[in-house]
Structures are given as C-alpha cells and as structure tokens.
PDB file of C-alpha atoms in Angstrom:
ATOM      1  CA  UNK A 251       3.107 -10.310 -34.219  1.00 44.00           C
ATOM      2  CA  UNK A 252       6.385  -9.756 -36.014  1.00 44.00           C
ATOM      3  CA  UNK A 253       9.373 -10.188 -33.780  1.00 46.00           C
ATOM      4  CA  UNK A 254      12.762  -8.813 -34.675  1.00 46.00           C
ATOM      5  CA  UNK A 255      15.506 -10.608 -32.810  1.00 49.00           C
ATOM      6  CA  UNK A 256      19.099 -10.155 -33.856  1.00 47.00           C
ATOM      7  CA  UNK A 257      22.158 -11.943 -32.580  1.00 49.00           C
ATOM      8  CA  UNK A 258      25.641 -10.566 -32.998  1.00 44.00           C
ATOM      9  CA  UNK A 259      28.290 -12.959 -34.265  1.00 42.00           C
ATOM     10  CA  UNK A 260      29.970 -14.770 -31.418  1.00 40.00           C
ATOM     11  CA  UNK A 261      33.145 -16.723 -31.124  1.00 42.00           C
ATOM     12  CA  UNK A 262      32.760 -20.421 -31.822  1.00 47.00           C
ATOM     13  CA  UNK A 263      33.606 -21.378 -28.256  1.00 59.00           C
ATOM     14  CA  UNK A 264      31.227 -18.907 -26.578  1.00 83.00           C
ATOM     15  CA  UNK A 265      27.723 -19.941 -25.603  1.00 95.00           C
ATOM     16  CA  UNK A 266      24.856 -17.656 -26.543  1.00 98.00           C
ATOM     17  CA  UNK A 267      21.841 -17.664 -24.244  1.00 98.00           C
ATOM     18  CA  UNK A 268      18.543 -15.834 -24.780  1.00 98.00           C
ATOM     19  CA  UNK A 269      16.435 -14.374 -21.980  1.00 98.00           C
ATOM     20  CA  UNK A 270      12.768 -13.919 -22.911  1.00 98.00           C
ATOM     21  CA  UNK A 271      11.274 -11.565 -20.337  1.00 98.00           C
ATOM     22  CA  UNK A 272       7.834 -10.079 -19.661  1.00 96.00           C
ATOM     23  CA  UNK A 273       8.593  -6.359 -19.725  1.00 94.00           C
ATOM     24  CA  UNK A 274      11.312  -3.871 -18.881  1.00 93.00           C
ATOM     25  CA  UNK A 275       9.174  -1.487 -16.860  1.00 90.00           C
ATOM     26  CA  UNK A 276       9.122  -3.400 -13.601  1.00 91.00           C
ATOM     27  CA  UNK A 277      12.277  -3.269 -11.512  1.00 91.00           C
ATOM     28  CA  UNK A 278      11.808  -6.978 -10.763  1.00 93.00           C
ATOM     29  CA  UNK A 279      12.281  -8.002 -14.401  1.00 95.00           C
ATOM     30  CA  UNK A 280      15.217  -5.629 -14.849  1.00 95.00           C
ATOM     31  CA  UNK A 281      16.864  -7.185 -11.805  1.00 95.00           C
ATOM     32  CA  UNK A 282      16.454 -10.621 -13.418  1.00 97.00           C
ATOM     33  CA  UNK A 283      18.175  -9.195 -16.501  1.00 98.00           C
ATOM     34  CA  UNK A 284      21.008  -7.740 -14.412  1.00 97.00           C
ATOM     35  CA  UNK A 285      21.633 -10.978 -12.536  1.00 97.00           C
ATOM     36  CA  UNK A 286      21.662 -12.993 -15.749  1.00 98.00           C
ATOM     37  CA  UNK A 287      23.927 -10.517 -17.541  1.00 98.00           C
ATOM     38  CA  UNK A 288      26.511 -10.542 -14.763  1.00 98.00           C
ATOM     39  CA  UNK A 289      26.480 -14.338 -14.594  1.00 98.00           C
ATOM     40  CA  UNK A 290      26.847 -14.658 -18.363  1.00 98.00           C
ATOM     41  CA  UNK A 291      29.748 -12.246 -18.403  1.00 97.00           C
ATOM     42  CA  UNK A 292      31.467 -14.135 -15.600  1.00 98.00           C
ATOM     43  CA  UNK A 293      30.994 -17.394 -17.520  1.00 97.00           C
ATOM     44  CA  UNK A 294      32.294 -15.966 -20.797  1.00 97.00           C
ATOM     45  CA  UNK A 295      28.897 -16.398 -22.452  1.00 97.00           C
ATOM     46  CA  UNK A 296      26.770 -13.981 -24.472  1.00 97.00           C
ATOM     47  CA  UNK A 297      23.281 -13.062 -23.303  1.00 98.00           C
ATOM     48  CA  UNK A 298      20.609 -11.488 -25.498  1.00 98.00           C
ATOM     49  CA  UNK A 299      17.388 -10.193 -23.940  1.00 98.00           C
ATOM     50  CA  UNK A 300      13.938 -10.042 -25.498  1.00 98.00           C
ATOM     51  CA  UNK A 301      11.260  -7.741 -24.051  1.00 98.00           C
ATOM     52  CA  UNK A 302       7.752  -9.084 -24.736  1.00 97.00           C
ATOM     53  CA  UNK A 303       6.063  -5.880 -23.537  1.00 95.00           C
ATOM     54  CA  UNK A 304       3.396  -7.969 -21.754  1.00 94.00           C
ATOM     55  CA  UNK A 305       2.285  -9.701 -24.981  1.00 95.00           C
ATOM     56  CA  UNK A 306       2.125 -13.501 -24.527  1.00 96.00           C
ATOM     57  CA  UNK A 307       2.274 -14.330 -28.241  1.00 97.00           C
ATOM     58  CA  UNK A 308       5.445 -12.276 -28.586  1.00 98.00           C
ATOM     59  CA  UNK A 309       7.192 -14.707 -26.270  1.00 98.00           C
ATOM     60  CA  UNK A 310       6.276 -17.657 -28.503  1.00 98.00           C
ATOM     61  CA  UNK A 311       7.518 -15.793 -31.576  1.00 98.00           C
ATOM     62  CA  UNK A 312      10.771 -14.877 -29.853  1.00 98.00           C
ATOM     63  CA  UNK A 313      11.457 -18.474 -28.798  1.00 98.00           C
ATOM     64  CA  UNK A 314      10.812 -19.662 -32.354  1.00 98.00           C
ATOM     65  CA  UNK A 315      13.270 -17.059 -33.664  1.00 98.00           C
ATOM     66  CA  UNK A 316      15.892 -18.099 -31.135  1.00 98.00           C
ATOM     67  CA  UNK A 317      15.430 -21.746 -32.161  1.00 98.00           C
ATOM     68  CA  UNK A 318      16.052 -20.758 -35.785  1.00 98.00           C
ATOM     69  CA  UNK A 319      19.172 -18.877 -34.720  1.00 97.00           C
ATOM     70  CA  UNK A 320      20.371 -21.922 -32.790  1.00 97.00           C
ATOM     71  CA  UNK A 321      21.096 -20.307 -29.438  1.00 98.00           C
ATOM     72  CA  UNK A 322      22.607 -22.572 -26.793  1.00 98.00           C
ATOM     73  CA  UNK A 323      19.879 -22.090 -24.203  1.00 98.00           C
ATOM     74  CA  UNK A 324      16.784 -20.047 -23.399  1.00 98.00           C
ATOM     75  CA  UNK A 325      15.718 -18.478 -20.123  1.00 98.00           C
ATOM     76  CA  UNK A 326      11.997 -17.747 -19.967  1.00 98.00           C
ATOM     77  CA  UNK A 327       9.866 -15.606 -17.666  1.00 97.00           C
ATOM     78  CA  UNK A 328       6.500 -16.723 -19.004  1.00 96.00           C
ATOM     79  CA  UNK A 329       3.304 -14.695 -19.189  1.00 94.00           C
ATOM     80  CA  UNK A 330       0.971 -17.464 -20.394  1.00 94.00           C
ATOM     81  CA  UNK A 331       2.441 -20.654 -18.923  1.00 94.00           C
ATOM     82  CA  UNK A 332       0.173 -22.912 -20.981  1.00 95.00           C
ATOM     83  CA  UNK A 333       0.248 -20.975 -24.228  1.00 96.00           C
ATOM     84  CA  UNK A 334       4.042 -20.985 -24.359  1.00 97.00           C
ATOM     85  CA  UNK A 335       4.388 -24.762 -23.913  1.00 98.00           C
ATOM     86  CA  UNK A 336       4.446 -25.645 -27.645  1.00 98.00           C
ATOM     87  CA  UNK A 337       7.383 -23.277 -28.207  1.00 98.00           C
ATOM     88  CA  UNK A 338       9.238 -24.827 -25.259  1.00 98.00           C
ATOM     89  CA  UNK A 339       8.647 -28.287 -26.738  1.00 98.00           C
ATOM     90  CA  UNK A 340      10.031 -27.138 -30.087  1.00 98.00           C
ATOM     91  CA  UNK A 341      13.133 -25.826 -28.344  1.00 98.00           C
ATOM     92  CA  UNK A 342      13.644 -29.154 -26.612  1.00 98.00           C
ATOM     93  CA  UNK A 343      13.298 -31.011 -29.927  1.00 98.00           C
ATOM     94  CA  UNK A 344      15.982 -28.714 -31.337  1.00 98.00           C
ATOM     95  CA  UNK A 345      18.302 -29.588 -28.450  1.00 98.00           C
ATOM     96  CA  UNK A 346      17.960 -26.174 -26.813  1.00 98.00           C
ATOM     97  CA  UNK A 347      17.288 -26.338 -23.059  1.00 98.00           C
ATOM     98  CA  UNK A 348      14.776 -23.910 -21.593  1.00 98.00           C
ATOM     99  CA  UNK A 349      15.030 -22.726 -17.986  1.00 98.00           C
ATOM    100  CA  UNK A 350      11.788 -21.228 -16.638  1.00 98.00           C
ATOM    101  CA  UNK A 351      12.152 -18.427 -14.101  1.00 96.00           C
ATOM    102  CA  UNK A 352       9.447 -17.179 -11.741  1.00 91.00           C
ATOM    103  CA  UNK A 353       6.533 -18.908 -13.492  1.00 91.00           C
ATOM    104  CA  UNK A 354       6.289 -22.694 -13.393  1.00 91.00           C
ATOM    105  CA  UNK A 355       5.293 -24.416 -16.646  1.00 95.00           C
ATOM    106  CA  UNK A 356       2.779 -27.149 -15.738  1.00 94.00           C
ATOM    107  CA  UNK A 357       3.768 -30.315 -17.553  1.00 96.00           C
ATOM    108  CA  UNK A 358       6.204 -28.361 -19.707  1.00 97.00           C
ATOM    109  CA  UNK A 359       9.334 -29.577 -21.488  1.00 98.00           C
ATOM    110  CA  UNK A 360      11.586 -27.018 -19.800  1.00 98.00           C
ATOM    111  CA  UNK A 361      14.756 -28.412 -18.261  1.00 98.00           C
ATOM    112  CA  UNK A 362      14.167 -26.751 -14.890  1.00 98.00           C
ATOM    113  CA  UNK A 363      12.209 -24.173 -12.939  1.00 97.00           C
ATOM    114  CA  UNK A 364      13.933 -21.528 -10.837  1.00 97.00           C
ATOM    115  CA  UNK A 365      11.954 -19.261  -8.570  1.00 94.00           C
ATOM    116  CA  UNK A 366       9.465 -18.935  -5.787  1.00 93.00           C
ATOM    117  CA  UNK A 367       6.673 -21.260  -4.779  1.00 92.00           C
ATOM    118  CA  UNK A 368       4.139 -18.495  -5.424  1.00 94.00           C
ATOM    119  CA  UNK A 369       1.177 -20.280  -3.902  1.00 95.00           C
ATOM    120  CA  UNK A 370       3.081 -21.053  -0.716  1.00 96.00           C
ATOM    121  CA  UNK A 371       4.448 -17.513  -0.447  1.00 97.00           C
ATOM    122  CA  UNK A 372       0.916 -16.204  -1.050  1.00 98.00           C
ATOM    123  CA  UNK A 373      -0.194 -18.317   1.886  1.00 98.00           C
ATOM    124  CA  UNK A 374       2.631 -16.894   4.021  1.00 98.00           C
ATOM    125  CA  UNK A 375       1.610 -13.297   3.443  1.00 98.00           C
ATOM    126  CA  UNK A 376      -2.039 -14.342   3.824  1.00 98.00           C
ATOM    127  CA  UNK A 377      -1.285 -15.731   7.281  1.00 98.00           C
ATOM    128  CA  UNK A 378       0.671 -12.580   8.144  1.00 98.00           C
ATOM    129  CA  UNK A 379      -2.286 -10.489   6.934  1.00 98.00           C
ATOM    130  CA  UNK A 380      -4.769 -12.506   9.003  1.00 98.00           C
ATOM    131  CA  UNK A 381      -2.619 -12.135  12.109  1.00 98.00           C
ATOM    132  CA  UNK A 382      -2.496  -8.381  11.520  1.00 98.00           C
ATOM    133  CA  UNK A 383      -6.278  -8.230  11.163  1.00 98.00           C
ATOM    134  CA  UNK A 384      -6.666 -10.217  14.376  1.00 98.00           C
ATOM    135  CA  UNK A 385      -4.203  -8.191  16.432  1.00 98.00           C
ATOM    136  CA  UNK A 386      -4.480  -4.698  14.946  1.00 98.00           C
ATOM    137  CA  UNK A 387      -7.974  -4.516  13.415  1.00 98.00           C
ATOM    138  CA  UNK A 388     -10.050  -6.360  16.014  1.00 97.00           C
ATOM    139  CA  UNK A 389     -10.434  -9.387  13.745  1.00 97.00           C
ATOM    140  CA  UNK A 390     -12.460  -7.641  11.048  1.00 98.00           C
ATOM    141  CA  UNK A 391     -11.484  -6.177   7.666  1.00 98.00           C
ATOM    142  CA  UNK A 392     -12.471  -5.726   4.046  1.00 98.00           C
ATOM    143  CA  UNK A 393      -9.896  -6.300   1.335  1.00 98.00           C
ATOM    144  CA  UNK A 394      -9.655  -5.327  -2.306  1.00 98.00           C
ATOM    145  CA  UNK A 395      -7.138  -6.849  -4.698  1.00 98.00           C
ATOM    146  CA  UNK A 396      -5.084  -5.338  -7.510  1.00 98.00           C
ATOM    147  CA  UNK A 397      -3.689  -8.159  -9.612  1.00 98.00           C
ATOM    148  CA  UNK A 398      -2.544  -9.009 -13.129  1.00 95.00           C
ATOM    149  CA  UNK A 399      -5.208 -11.366 -14.361  1.00 94.00           C
ATOM    150  CA  UNK A 400      -3.221 -12.660 -17.358  1.00 89.00           C
ATOM    151  CA  UNK A 401      -0.340 -13.651 -15.070  1.00 91.00           C
ATOM    152  CA  UNK A 402      -0.479 -17.263 -13.895  1.00 88.00           C
ATOM    153  CA  UNK A 403       1.960 -16.615 -11.056  1.00 91.00           C
ATOM    154  CA  UNK A 404       0.114 -13.586  -9.736  1.00 95.00           C
ATOM    155  CA  UNK A 405      -3.098 -15.570  -9.731  1.00 96.00           C
ATOM    156  CA  UNK A 406      -1.255 -18.213  -7.686  1.00 95.00           C
ATOM    157  CA  UNK A 407      -0.250 -15.511  -5.203  1.00 97.00           C
ATOM    158  CA  UNK A 408      -3.870 -14.466  -4.901  1.00 98.00           C
ATOM    159  CA  UNK A 409      -5.095 -18.048  -4.495  1.00 98.00           C
ATOM    160  CA  UNK A 410      -2.578 -18.724  -1.725  1.00 98.00           C
ATOM    161  CA  UNK A 411      -3.462 -15.480   0.013  1.00 98.00           C
ATOM    162  CA  UNK A 412      -7.184 -16.204  -0.082  1.00 98.00           C
ATOM    163  CA  UNK A 413      -6.672 -19.742   1.177  1.00 98.00           C
ATOM    164  CA  UNK A 414      -4.697 -18.626   4.228  1.00 98.00           C
ATOM    165  CA  UNK A 415      -7.016 -15.743   5.061  1.00 98.00           C
ATOM    166  CA  UNK A 416     -10.096 -17.956   4.778  1.00 98.00           C
ATOM    167  CA  UNK A 417      -8.472 -20.681   6.874  1.00 98.00           C
ATOM    168  CA  UNK A 418      -7.630 -18.151   9.612  1.00 98.00           C
ATOM    169  CA  UNK A 419     -11.281 -17.707  10.515  1.00 97.00           C
ATOM    170  CA  UNK A 420     -10.948 -13.925  10.795  1.00 98.00           C
ATOM    171  CA  UNK A 421     -13.883 -11.849   9.570  1.00 98.00           C
ATOM    172  CA  UNK A 422     -12.374 -10.713   6.286  1.00 98.00           C
ATOM    173  CA  UNK A 423     -14.652  -9.814   3.389  1.00 98.00           C
ATOM    174  CA  UNK A 424     -13.094  -9.974  -0.083  1.00 98.00           C
ATOM    175  CA  UNK A 425     -14.309  -7.148  -2.293  1.00 98.00           C
ATOM    176  CA  UNK A 426     -13.429  -6.569  -5.958  1.00 97.00           C
ATOM    177  CA  UNK A 427     -10.343  -7.886  -7.733  1.00 98.00           C
ATOM    178  CA  UNK A 428      -9.215  -5.440 -10.415  1.00 98.00           C
ATOM    179  CA  UNK A 429      -6.725  -5.951 -13.230  1.00 98.00           C
ATOM    180  CA  UNK A 430      -3.559  -3.874 -13.186  1.00 97.00           C
ATOM    181  CA  UNK A 431      -2.244  -5.793 -16.239  1.00 95.00           C
ATOM    182  CA  UNK A 432       1.308  -5.738 -14.826  1.00 92.00           C
ATOM    183  CA  UNK A 433       1.579  -2.097 -15.914  1.00 93.00           C
ATOM    184  CA  UNK A 434       2.111   0.601 -13.297  1.00 94.00           C
ATOM    185  CA  UNK A 435      -0.153   3.285 -14.785  1.00 96.00           C
ATOM    186  CA  UNK A 436      -2.935   0.785 -15.425  1.00 97.00           C
ATOM    187  CA  UNK A 437      -2.604  -0.512 -11.858  1.00 98.00           C
ATOM    188  CA  UNK A 438      -2.810   3.050 -10.525  1.00 98.00           C
ATOM    189  CA  UNK A 439      -6.095   3.701 -12.338  1.00 98.00           C
ATOM    190  CA  UNK A 440      -7.455   0.294 -11.311  1.00 98.00           C
ATOM    191  CA  UNK A 441      -6.564   0.944  -7.658  1.00 98.00           C
ATOM    192  CA  UNK A 442      -8.158   4.379  -7.718  1.00 98.00           C
ATOM    193  CA  UNK A 443     -11.351   2.914  -9.186  1.00 98.00           C
ATOM    194  CA  UNK A 444     -11.266   0.140  -6.598  1.00 98.00           C
ATOM    195  CA  UNK A 445     -11.127   2.609  -3.720  1.00 97.00           C
ATOM    196  CA  UNK A 446     -13.768   4.860  -5.246  1.00 97.00           C
ATOM    197  CA  UNK A 447     -16.141   1.914  -5.617  1.00 97.00           C
ATOM    198  CA  UNK A 448     -15.401   0.721  -2.060  1.00 97.00           C
ATOM    199  CA  UNK A 449     -15.079   3.838   0.126  1.00 96.00           C
ATOM    200  CA  UNK A 450     -15.012   1.856   3.388  1.00 95.00           C
ATOM    201  CA  UNK A 451     -12.420  -0.680   2.237  1.00 98.00           C
ATOM    202  CA  UNK A 452      -9.792  -1.104   4.953  1.00 98.00           C
ATOM    203  CA  UNK A 453      -7.017  -3.121   3.255  1.00 98.00           C
ATOM    204  CA  UNK A 454      -5.573  -3.770  -0.213  1.00 98.00           C
ATOM    205  CA  UNK A 455      -3.496  -6.697  -1.472  1.00 98.00           C
ATOM    206  CA  UNK A 456      -1.284  -6.190  -4.552  1.00 98.00           C
ATOM    207  CA  UNK A 457       0.099  -9.276  -6.309  1.00 98.00           C
ATOM    208  CA  UNK A 458       3.149  -7.787  -8.048  1.00 96.00           C
ATOM    209  CA  UNK A 459       5.478  -4.803  -8.291  1.00 94.00           C
ATOM    210  CA  UNK A 460       3.519  -2.660 -10.805  1.00 95.00           C
ATOM    211  CA  UNK A 461       0.330  -3.380  -8.855  1.00 97.00           C
ATOM    212  CA  UNK A 462       1.922  -2.432  -5.541  1.00 98.00           C
ATOM    213  CA  UNK A 463       3.414   0.801  -6.866  1.00 97.00           C
ATOM    214  CA  UNK A 464       0.032   1.660  -8.396  1.00 97.00           C
ATOM    215  CA  UNK A 465      -1.739   0.937  -5.105  1.00 98.00           C
ATOM    216  CA  UNK A 466       0.714   3.047  -3.107  1.00 98.00           C
ATOM    217  CA  UNK A 467       0.271   5.970  -5.509  1.00 98.00           C
ATOM    218  CA  UNK A 468      -3.510   5.618  -5.427  1.00 98.00           C
ATOM    219  CA  UNK A 469      -3.683   5.548  -1.631  1.00 98.00           C
ATOM    220  CA  UNK A 470      -1.569   8.701  -1.508  1.00 97.00           C
ATOM    221  CA  UNK A 471      -3.478  10.537  -4.249  1.00 95.00           C
ATOM    222  CA  UNK A 472      -6.836   9.788  -2.606  1.00 95.00           C
ATOM    223  CA  UNK A 473      -5.664  10.711   0.884  1.00 96.00           C
ATOM    224  CA  UNK A 474      -6.373   7.256   2.292  1.00 97.00           C
ATOM    225  CA  UNK A 475      -3.121   6.638   4.211  1.00 97.00           C
ATOM    226  CA  UNK A 476      -4.906   6.885   7.540  1.00 96.00           C
ATOM    227  CA  UNK A 477      -7.589   4.286   6.835  1.00 96.00           C
ATOM    228  CA  UNK A 478      -6.209   1.803   4.249  1.00 98.00           C
ATOM    229  CA  UNK A 479      -3.465  -0.713   5.045  1.00 98.00           C
ATOM    230  CA  UNK A 480      -1.475  -2.152   2.139  1.00 98.00           C
ATOM    231  CA  UNK A 481       0.070  -5.595   1.625  1.00 98.00           C
ATOM    232  CA  UNK A 482       1.784  -6.846  -1.487  1.00 98.00           C
ATOM    233  CA  UNK A 483       4.726  -8.123  -3.488  1.00 98.00           C
ATOM    234  CA  UNK A 484       8.107  -6.682  -4.523  1.00 96.00           C
ATOM    235  CA  UNK A 485       9.716  -3.705  -2.877  1.00 96.00           C
ATOM    236  CA  UNK A 486      10.216  -0.293  -4.455  1.00 95.00           C
ATOM    237  CA  UNK A 487      11.135   3.160  -3.183  1.00 95.00           C
ATOM    238  CA  UNK A 488       7.429   3.950  -2.963  1.00 96.00           C
ATOM    239  CA  UNK A 489       6.694   0.826  -0.916  1.00 97.00           C
ATOM    240  CA  UNK A 490       9.559   1.512   1.495  1.00 97.00           C
ATOM    241  CA  UNK A 491       8.257   5.037   2.041  1.00 97.00           C
ATOM    242  CA  UNK A 492       4.849   3.548   2.879  1.00 98.00           C
ATOM    243  CA  UNK A 493       6.441   1.088   5.302  1.00 98.00           C
ATOM    244  CA  UNK A 494       8.269   3.954   7.015  1.00 98.00           C
ATOM    245  CA  UNK A 495       4.987   5.850   7.348  1.00 98.00           C
ATOM    246  CA  UNK A 496       3.210   2.794   8.732  1.00 98.00           C
ATOM    247  CA  UNK A 497       0.449   2.157   6.187  1.00 98.00           C
ATOM    248  CA  UNK A 498       2.291  -0.337   3.983  1.00 98.00           C
ATOM    249  CA  UNK A 499       2.403  -3.255   6.408  1.00 98.00           C
ATOM    250  CA  UNK A 500       4.106  -6.183   4.685  1.00 98.00           C
ATOM    251  CA  UNK A 501       5.746  -6.872   1.312  1.00 98.00           C
ATOM    252  CA  UNK A 502       6.972 -10.188  -0.063  1.00 98.00           C
ATOM    253  CA  UNK A 503      10.482  -9.628  -1.430  1.00 97.00           C
ATOM    254  CA  UNK A 504      12.032 -12.045  -3.894  1.00 94.00           C
ATOM    255  CA  UNK A 505      15.595 -12.321  -5.213  1.00 94.00           C
ATOM    256  CA  UNK A 506      15.198 -11.654  -8.947  1.00 94.00           C
ATOM    257  CA  UNK A 507      18.901 -11.051  -9.588  1.00 94.00           C
ATOM    258  CA  UNK A 508      19.638 -14.344  -7.867  1.00 94.00           C
ATOM    259  CA  UNK A 509      17.086 -16.075 -10.099  1.00 96.00           C
ATOM    260  CA  UNK A 510      18.709 -14.652 -13.238  1.00 97.00           C
ATOM    261  CA  UNK A 511      22.142 -15.767 -12.086  1.00 97.00           C
ATOM    262  CA  UNK A 512      20.904 -19.231 -11.160  1.00 97.00           C
ATOM    263  CA  UNK A 513      19.355 -19.663 -14.616  1.00 98.00           C
ATOM    264  CA  UNK A 514      22.593 -18.853 -16.423  1.00 98.00           C
ATOM    265  CA  UNK A 515      24.540 -21.083 -14.053  1.00 97.00           C
ATOM    266  CA  UNK A 516      22.093 -23.930 -14.755  1.00 98.00           C
ATOM    267  CA  UNK A 517      22.471 -23.535 -18.517  1.00 98.00           C
ATOM    268  CA  UNK A 518      26.257 -23.548 -18.197  1.00 98.00           C
ATOM    269  CA  UNK A 519      26.080 -26.805 -16.226  1.00 97.00           C
ATOM    270  CA  UNK A 520      23.885 -28.379 -18.886  1.00 97.00           C
ATOM    271  CA  UNK A 521      26.297 -27.315 -21.631  1.00 95.00           C
ATOM    272  CA  UNK A 522      29.083 -29.051 -19.689  1.00 95.00           C
ATOM    273  CA  UNK A 523      27.019 -32.225 -19.467  1.00 96.00           C
ATOM    274  CA  UNK A 524      26.270 -31.832 -15.780  1.00 97.00           C
ATOM    275  CA  UNK A 525      22.911 -32.519 -14.164  1.00 96.00           C
ATOM    276  CA  UNK A 526      20.690 -29.880 -12.563  1.00 97.00           C
ATOM    277  CA  UNK A 527      17.730 -30.141 -10.217  1.00 97.00           C
ATOM    278  CA  UNK A 528      14.370 -29.851 -11.988  1.00 96.00           C
ATOM    279  CA  UNK A 529      13.155 -27.368  -9.351  1.00 95.00           C
ATOM    280  CA  UNK A 530      15.436 -24.781  -7.766  1.00 93.00           C
ATOM    281  CA  UNK A 531      13.517 -22.823  -5.156  1.00 88.00           C
ATOM    282  CA  UNK A 532      14.631 -19.314  -4.236  1.00 88.00           C
ATOM    283  CA  UNK A 533      13.485 -18.172  -0.772  1.00 87.00           C
ATOM    284  CA  UNK A 534      11.476 -15.005  -0.128  1.00 94.00           C
ATOM    285  CA  UNK A 535      11.549 -12.513   2.723  1.00 97.00           C
ATOM    286  CA  UNK A 536       8.510 -10.813   4.228  1.00 98.00           C
ATOM    287  CA  UNK A 537       9.597  -7.189   4.632  1.00 98.00           C
ATOM    288  CA  UNK A 538       8.044  -5.122   7.431  1.00 98.00           C
ATOM    289  CA  UNK A 539       9.089  -2.118   9.481  1.00 98.00           C
ATOM    290  CA  UNK A 540      11.248  -4.479  11.552  1.00 98.00           C
ATOM    291  CA  UNK A 541      13.616  -5.514   8.752  1.00 98.00           C
ATOM    292  CA  UNK A 542      13.168  -2.930   5.981  1.00 98.00           C
ATOM    293  CA  UNK A 543      16.551  -1.312   6.690  1.00 97.00           C
ATOM    294  CA  UNK A 544      18.275  -4.323   5.134  1.00 95.00           C
ATOM    295  CA  UNK A 545      16.753  -3.483   1.770  1.00 94.00           C
ATOM    296  CA  UNK A 546      17.184   0.277   1.496  1.00 95.00           C
ATOM    297  CA  UNK A 547      20.478   0.054  -0.349  1.00 91.00           C
ATOM    298  CA  UNK A 548      18.734  -1.605  -3.306  1.00 86.00           C
ATOM    299  CA  UNK A 549      17.046   1.669  -4.182  1.00 84.00           C
ATOM    300  CA  UNK A 550      19.905   4.143  -3.787  1.00 78.00           C
TER     301      UNK A 550
END
C-alpha cells in the first residue's frame, strides 16, 4: 500500500517526532493525538501524525518512510503487534527510538511501552461484571461480545474478562463473539446481528470505544434497554447517556491524552541522553453511575 508521508522543514535544533496511529474515527485515538501534540508544542518539538485507517501494513510502510526521513523518534499505536516488529527493529538500527502506546510489542525492539495492562484491566471489569451478575441477576447471565478481532489489545481485554468471569463461579454462558473491526458502523451492525441471533441474551461486553458505541446504538435501536445490560471500554456521550439511564453498567476509562503526553516526554528524555523505564503503566478507572459525573466535562 502506497503511503504518502510528508514532513515540513524544521529548524536544525527542533526534534521531529512521528505518531503512527490506528485511526482518527475513535475519540480515544484522537485524544492520544491531542495529548502528544500539546506535549510536543510545550517541548518545542514538531509532531507529525499518520492515520493508518485500520490497515496494519500501512503502519509498517509509514514507519519505513519515517526512517527514510530520519525523524528523531516514533510513537506507535500498533494494530498487529507481531507484524510491525520488523519495522520497529529497522527503526532501532537507524538510531530512531520507538515508543509503543496502548499495545505492547512482545519481544519488540521498542524503547518503551506506555499504556494499560489490558489483560489485568480486562480481569478487573470481569470481576466487576461477575459481582453484578451475582448481586443483581441472581447469579445467572448470558453474554455476547463485540470485539475487534485484529486488535491484539482488545483480544487481551476479552481474555482477561473471560478469565475473571470463569474464575468467579457464576453461571455465565458466553455466546457469540462478533467482529466490530474497530469501526463504529461495523460494530453497530455486528451488535444488531448478535442480538438478533441471541434474543434472550442478557448482557454484552464491548472491548473498545467503536464497539461500545455500536453496542449502545444497537441496544437502543432494537428496544432492548430494559433487558440487556452493557459493559465495555472507553467512555463516550452515548455511553454516559446509557449509564444515566441505568443499562450501561460499567465502562473502563483510560487516559489516552496522558499516554500521548508521556510518549513525547519519554522521547525528549531519550534525546537528552536520559534513561526511561521500559514499561510505564497508566492507570484506568472503572466508571459507573457512582463516579460518572467526574467525566462529563470531557464530552462538552
């Protein structure tokens, strides 16, 4: 896939960093961009952003282009964490540090990882879900999943969730897992098909922002707010409305802007010859009706 990446001329003293992101539809990824842009501006650096539009190979091509253009550092939100490893290795050989955000690169040559322990956070919401089933659903539920099957991190979130729910001992039957492809409209159709195929399904788990927005829209369009409870990742206006109405029960909220800022800060430290931690964990918050007010301002 041809990738056109252009860099404006920069002053000799200014660092140029490249952010290779997944897409620009999801608010989460745009918040990463915003956090990184503000941090770069504050540091006197230039930031260029590449939108892969959910195409894994496009990320490899972009990194190769940025290596050719000799940027000072690369920030990567990976789609295919294994497929992108050769490009990361080439960047390292060229003396260009790569900071991975959100998705860990197993055995990769990136200088650091910044983000959430997705498996652990999946377990946290899985435990919360199991407690809800025990206390509010008489210990019995069926659950369908809307995920993004090409996303390593979203699969981690599902694995952690399943592990905690299974360990709880509650009578939870896992139904179909459908692929929302990290695209809101696709997730909406997938969620609608999921509910149509499972008319007695009582809960849904969504592993990312596009999936959760799609699930919320599907529950509303099919008139299932009274009998389907929703759990998922990454707040939105739609999710907050569902929390207010009582049928969106819990949402894992990350700090994407903080991750973007931390990545730029890490690259600046490396350029100054300072050391950084190989793993920089960013905490998550489980948002429910009890603490949702703290997050409303994000969507105004």
